[in-house]
XYZ file of C-alpha atoms in Angstrom:
335
model
C 9.555 24.164 -5.480
C 9.002 26.086 -2.334
C 10.103 25.134 1.140
C 7.684 23.079 3.336
C 6.219 24.867 6.406
C 3.463 22.340 7.397
C 2.874 18.707 6.541
C -0.366 16.678 7.002
C -0.371 12.920 7.337
C -4.011 11.742 6.730
C -4.438 8.477 8.520
C -2.748 7.394 11.865
C -2.551 3.681 11.421
C 0.982 1.932 11.584
C 2.044 3.127 8.110
C 0.737 6.628 8.592
C 2.598 6.854 11.923
C 5.793 5.556 10.288
C 5.632 8.142 7.458
C 4.999 10.890 10.053
C 8.224 9.849 11.825
C 10.035 9.854 8.489
C 8.809 13.279 7.649
C 9.459 14.779 11.100
C 13.053 15.197 10.073
C 11.928 18.281 8.104
C 11.697 20.118 11.475
C 8.341 21.671 10.577
C 4.948 20.779 12.126
C 3.698 17.365 10.997
C 0.062 16.890 11.767
C -0.974 13.236 12.167
C -4.670 13.311 11.517
C -7.160 10.573 12.571
C -10.922 10.935 12.542
C -11.031 9.074 15.887
C -10.754 11.440 18.884
C -9.696 8.677 21.300
C -6.864 7.610 18.989
C -5.534 11.176 18.680
C -5.612 11.459 22.407
C -3.583 8.290 22.961
C -0.983 9.330 20.330
C -0.685 12.747 21.908
C -0.389 11.575 25.471
C 1.760 8.482 25.159
C 3.687 9.509 22.010
C 3.404 6.001 20.754
C 1.053 4.080 18.478
C -0.112 1.063 20.404
C -0.404 -1.126 17.189
C 3.278 -0.895 16.832
C 5.775 -2.840 18.860
C 7.376 -1.541 21.943
C 10.697 -1.248 20.111
C 9.318 1.524 17.931
C 10.700 4.937 18.604
C 8.347 7.490 20.240
C 6.897 10.277 18.112
C 9.166 13.262 17.497
C 8.180 16.427 19.283
C 7.072 18.148 16.073
C 4.472 15.413 15.287
C 1.068 16.760 16.293
C -1.587 14.037 16.586
C -5.103 15.510 15.988
C -8.630 14.740 14.971
C -9.365 18.391 13.974
C -9.295 18.406 10.197
C -9.214 22.255 10.115
C -5.677 22.111 11.479
C -4.409 20.555 8.286
C -6.210 22.906 5.794
C -3.088 25.002 4.917
C -0.631 22.175 4.637
C 1.982 22.323 1.887
C 2.144 18.420 1.593
C -0.659 15.948 2.199
C 0.393 12.299 2.729
C -2.716 10.217 2.476
C -2.396 6.877 4.262
C -5.947 5.397 4.629
C -7.501 2.103 3.618
C -8.484 1.968 -0.037
C -12.139 1.642 0.843
C -11.885 5.027 2.638
C -9.988 6.875 -0.107
C -12.999 8.339 -1.829
C -14.508 9.743 1.318
C -11.215 11.203 2.311
C -10.698 12.800 -1.111
C -14.115 14.327 -0.743
C -13.323 15.609 2.695
C -10.082 17.259 1.464
C -12.021 18.857 -1.357
C -14.692 20.182 1.053
C -12.056 21.474 3.281
C -10.774 23.710 0.528
C -6.969 22.836 0.669
C -4.687 24.994 -1.383
C -4.459 24.266 -5.099
C -0.702 24.250 -5.000
C -0.576 21.662 -2.120
C 1.219 18.447 -3.160
C -0.573 15.235 -2.437
C 1.056 11.844 -2.079
C -0.961 8.645 -1.967
C 0.622 5.873 0.095
C -2.334 3.454 -0.079
C -1.811 0.096 -1.922
C -5.108 -0.829 -3.364
C -7.703 -0.565 -6.284
C -11.260 0.674 -5.748
C -13.769 -2.153 -5.972
C -16.212 -1.838 -8.821
C -14.624 1.063 -10.601
C -11.125 -0.510 -10.541
C -9.666 3.003 -10.189
C -6.189 3.436 -8.743
C -5.923 5.686 -5.583
C -4.236 8.451 -7.604
C -7.202 8.622 -9.976
C -9.682 8.959 -7.070
C -7.739 11.706 -5.614
C -7.534 13.448 -8.917
C -11.340 13.273 -9.285
C -11.848 15.437 -6.283
C -8.619 17.496 -6.393
C -8.042 18.044 -10.121
C -5.681 21.036 -9.702
C -3.349 19.536 -7.150
C -0.161 17.657 -8.104
C -0.653 14.005 -7.037
C 1.902 11.432 -6.623
C 2.483 7.968 -5.157
C 4.837 6.362 -2.628
C 5.370 2.582 -2.836
C 7.906 0.038 -2.008
C 9.106 -2.692 0.306
C 8.241 -0.788 3.494
C 6.869 -2.394 6.588
C 6.091 0.277 9.184
C 7.609 -1.704 12.009
C 11.168 -1.473 10.603
C 10.881 2.158 9.756
C 9.643 3.019 13.156
C 12.683 1.411 14.695
C 14.947 3.440 12.365
C 16.110 0.433 10.344
C 17.392 1.121 6.877
C 14.744 1.032 4.176
C 14.252 2.101 0.455
C 11.177 3.326 -1.285
C 9.934 4.854 -4.540
C 8.189 8.188 -4.974
C 6.445 8.901 -8.330
C 4.737 11.750 -10.103
C 3.931 11.995 -13.795
C 5.854 15.278 -13.753
C 9.482 14.391 -12.966
C 10.095 17.710 -11.208
C 7.603 16.876 -8.580
C 9.093 13.398 -8.160
C 12.641 14.940 -7.636
C 11.195 17.488 -5.079
C 9.327 14.764 -3.139
C 12.367 12.553 -3.195
C 14.243 15.173 -1.236
C 11.392 15.738 1.158
C 11.036 12.072 2.122
C 14.676 11.111 2.216
C 16.486 10.549 5.510
C 19.662 8.877 6.570
C 17.734 5.577 7.080
C 14.976 5.984 4.557
C 16.350 6.101 0.969
C 13.980 7.265 -1.743
C 14.262 6.767 -5.430
C 12.144 8.799 -7.950
C 10.018 7.680 -10.944
C 7.205 8.744 -13.284
C 5.373 5.455 -13.816
C 2.659 5.951 -11.263
C 0.419 3.417 -13.006
C 2.950 0.626 -12.705
C 3.886 1.607 -9.127
C 0.263 1.434 -7.967
C -0.460 -1.873 -9.710
C 2.664 -3.503 -8.383
C 1.883 -2.342 -4.794
C -1.738 -3.723 -5.182
C -1.184 -7.035 -6.982
C 1.670 -8.082 -4.661
C -0.895 -8.315 -1.875
C -2.623 -11.197 -3.717
C 0.533 -13.237 -3.761
C 1.293 -12.450 -0.156
C -1.879 -14.270 0.820
C -0.737 -17.159 -1.473
C 2.633 -17.147 0.233
C 0.875 -17.380 3.620
C -1.098 -20.386 2.269
C 2.171 -22.057 1.188
C 3.639 -21.531 4.632
C 0.543 -22.629 6.497
C 0.471 -25.828 4.494
C 4.169 -26.389 5.197
C 5.040 -26.614 1.534
C 8.566 -25.642 1.880
C 11.028 -23.080 0.486
C 10.736 -24.259 -3.128
C 6.967 -23.695 -3.227
C 7.489 -20.166 -1.767
C 10.059 -19.314 -4.367
C 7.860 -20.609 -7.152
C 4.949 -18.527 -5.831
C 7.010 -15.398 -5.729
C 8.638 -15.914 -9.174
C 5.426 -16.890 -11.042
C 3.587 -14.199 -9.114
C 5.939 -11.552 -10.500
C 5.296 -12.887 -14.012
C 1.446 -12.557 -13.486
C 1.924 -9.054 -11.872
C 4.018 -7.882 -14.850
C 1.587 -9.273 -17.468
C -1.337 -7.407 -15.927
C 0.669 -4.311 -15.169
C 2.042 -3.866 -18.754
C -1.391 -4.527 -20.174
C -2.877 -1.822 -17.968
C -0.353 0.811 -19.049
C 2.587 0.316 -16.585
C 6.261 -0.060 -17.640
C 7.738 -3.528 -17.453
C 10.887 -2.204 -15.727
C 8.756 -0.777 -12.871
C 7.846 -4.347 -11.898
C 11.495 -5.267 -11.577
C 12.149 -2.497 -9.064
C 11.207 -1.522 -5.586
C 7.470 -1.174 -5.980
C 7.290 -4.471 -7.846
C 9.517 -7.272 -7.038
C 10.928 -5.468 -3.954
C 7.455 -5.083 -2.468
C 6.560 -8.594 -3.448
C 9.519 -10.066 -1.605
C 9.036 -8.282 1.775
C 5.280 -8.956 1.738
C 5.569 -12.639 0.846
C 8.329 -13.448 3.383
C 7.671 -11.195 6.395
C 5.472 -12.185 9.324
C 4.785 -8.426 9.684
C 2.652 -8.793 6.517
C -1.011 -8.766 7.305
C -1.814 -10.444 3.982
C 0.705 -13.221 4.631
C -0.934 -13.649 7.957
C -4.303 -14.086 6.318
C -2.952 -16.818 4.193
C -1.310 -18.695 6.953
C -4.386 -18.632 9.119
C -6.699 -19.708 6.252
C -4.445 -22.725 5.735
C -4.855 -23.619 9.401
C -8.533 -23.898 8.991
C -9.760 -20.523 10.209
C -12.575 -18.806 8.299
C -11.823 -15.613 6.488
C -14.294 -13.597 8.597
C -12.847 -14.891 11.733
C -9.327 -13.823 10.632
C -10.459 -10.378 9.552
C -12.457 -9.778 12.727
C -9.385 -10.564 14.913
C -6.725 -9.029 12.800
C -7.272 -5.427 14.084
C -5.867 -3.813 10.903
C -6.832 -3.821 7.311
C -5.576 -6.558 5.043
C -5.757 -4.947 1.598
C -5.085 -8.236 -0.144
C -8.548 -9.507 0.424
C -10.486 -6.778 -1.492
C -7.511 -6.472 -3.795
C -7.788 -10.101 -4.852
C -11.360 -9.509 -6.123
C -10.389 -6.349 -7.972
C -7.219 -7.848 -9.524
C -9.154 -10.968 -10.608
C -11.738 -8.839 -12.317
C -9.092 -6.635 -13.996
C -7.275 -9.799 -15.328
C -10.552 -11.019 -16.853
C -11.210 -7.601 -18.424
C -7.696 -7.553 -19.946
C -7.861 -11.202 -20.889
C -4.634 -11.964 -18.925
C -3.871 -15.662 -17.795
C -3.383 -15.590 -14.017
C -3.515 -19.012 -12.541
C -2.006 -18.060 -9.172
C -4.441 -15.057 -8.725
C -7.258 -17.305 -9.800
C -6.207 -19.862 -7.111
C -6.133 -17.259 -4.342
C -9.490 -15.844 -5.493
C -10.989 -19.330 -5.374
C -9.806 -19.864 -1.720
C -11.080 -16.346 -0.638
C -14.301 -16.038 -2.608
C -15.396 -19.608 -3.687
C -14.649 -21.470 -0.454
C -12.133 -23.713 -2.132
C -9.704 -25.360 0.193
C -6.054 -24.392 -0.148
C -5.066 -28.100 -0.660
C -7.564 -28.408 -3.524
C -6.372 -25.126 -5.060
C -2.789 -26.428 -4.842
C -3.596 -29.753 -6.610
C -5.236 -27.808 -9.580
C -2.211 -25.511 -9.934
C 0.316 -28.406 -9.958
C -1.791 -30.468 -12.403
C -2.064 -27.855 -15.202
C -0.800 -28.531 -18.582
C 2.965 -27.846 -18.951
C 3.890 -24.483 -20.603
C 7.074 -22.645 -21.656
C 8.191 -20.241 -18.847
C 7.933 -17.100 -20.909
C 4.442 -17.919 -22.196
């Protein structure tokens, strides 16, 4: 693999900003692209992203915020960090831009496209069929990474040589990266855990206690694994960083947007009110619909996903959903 001379991070939200800071250690220009001119201006002038805490480190000198897509055309590495609903339009834009066929692309978006149920890597591959496309996923909240706190993640490509190369690119003294080739399992784990994060928030908002939280996480992992394996992922992937690791951090951290959605729903706020005031995308809301539909297609039993779906899309109260979950017929744990 060749040396990197230019990196493009597509998307300047909290996670895009965090990954730009991780990649800045390569000491080459890191273009942090946003379609919003005002956002690029704030980032360039203040060297900080206002949606992150004041404790976050400032942007390194070699990070170049920009809204000019032409500046990223010749990048060696594209790190795509946009909401799942924007992935198709961004993929089309990169195709229209005419990026190099040997440029490596890494999707860092945790979601499934509504309707088609395509993974983010599949959407990118549609528009950029000749480029090597991989995935980064793991228990990574931007806030910790931007403060330089130790974190671990997983980088995956179907071709192990690209996974090993990208592992070296992303690794820093505080960001430990492991490599993998199961990009199906990685993406499904990173998507499905968002559903259970909303469920964990509902548990906390209802003051159900630690036992309920532990049960939500453990049985959620079982449902995640059943869907993931049926869809082509490897069982061991869901026991790793992009599965149970991501599930733990998303279910227990108050930095989790999806957990916040669950907590506020339990307090009686409407979903639309929560989303309007959140200021950032909570992927778990559209993910719940997609994952629910995928489970039906695969004929997978998913009582927890069904309960979160009912609260979000059928206006069922969190308390009623809990009563239904607890009153189901007894079953063997491994069934």
